[in-house]
Coordinates of C-alpha atoms in Angstrom, one line a residue:
X1 CA -24.0 -2.1 5.5
X2 CA -24.0 1.3 4.3
X3 CA -21.5 3.2 1.7
X4 CA -20.3 5.1 4.7
X5 CA -19.6 2.3 6.4
X6 CA -17.7 0.7 3.9
X7 CA -15.6 3.3 3.5
X8 CA -14.4 3.9 6.8
X9 CA -14.1 0.1 7.5
X10 CA -11.7 0.4 4.1
X11 CA -10.1 3.3 5.8
X12 CA -9.8 1.5 9.4
X13 CA -7.9 -1.0 7.1
X14 CA -5.8 0.5 5.2
X15 CA -4.8 2.5 8.3
X16 CA -3.5 -0.8 10.2
X17 CA -2.4 -2.5 7.0
X18 CA 1.7 -3.0 7.2
X19 CA 1.8 -2.2 3.0
X20 CA -0.1 -2.3 0.1
X21 CA -0.2 -6.2 -0.3
X22 CA -1.4 -6.7 3.3
X23 CA -4.1 -3.7 2.5
X24 CA -5.6 -5.9 -0.3
X25 CA -5.3 -9.0 1.1
X26 CA -7.3 -8.0 4.4
X27 CA -9.4 -5.7 2.3
X28 CA -10.5 -9.5 0.1
X29 CA -10.5 -11.6 3.6
X30 CA -13.4 -8.9 4.7
X31 CA -15.1 -8.7 1.6
X32 CA -14.8 -5.0 1.1
X33 CA -13.0 -4.8 -2.4
X34 CA -15.5 -4.8 -4.9
X35 CA -16.8 -7.6 -7.0
X36 CA -17.7 -7.7 -11.3
X37 CA -20.7 -5.9 -10.5
X38 CA -19.1 -3.2 -8.8
X39 CA -20.6 -4.0 -5.4
X40 CA -18.7 -4.8 -2.0
X41 CA -19.9 -8.4 -0.9
X42 CA -20.3 -7.3 2.6
X43 CA -22.7 -4.7 1.2
X44 CA -25.2 -7.9 -0.5

């Protein structure tokens, strides 16, 4: 998954989230948050 695809996916999740906690949980579930190495798991 490219950096641009990750960026667009994050924006889509943020747009549909019901609040901050919902957004954080959804991003984590979809592998769109950064790990310890600074990379999104979905990009591995």
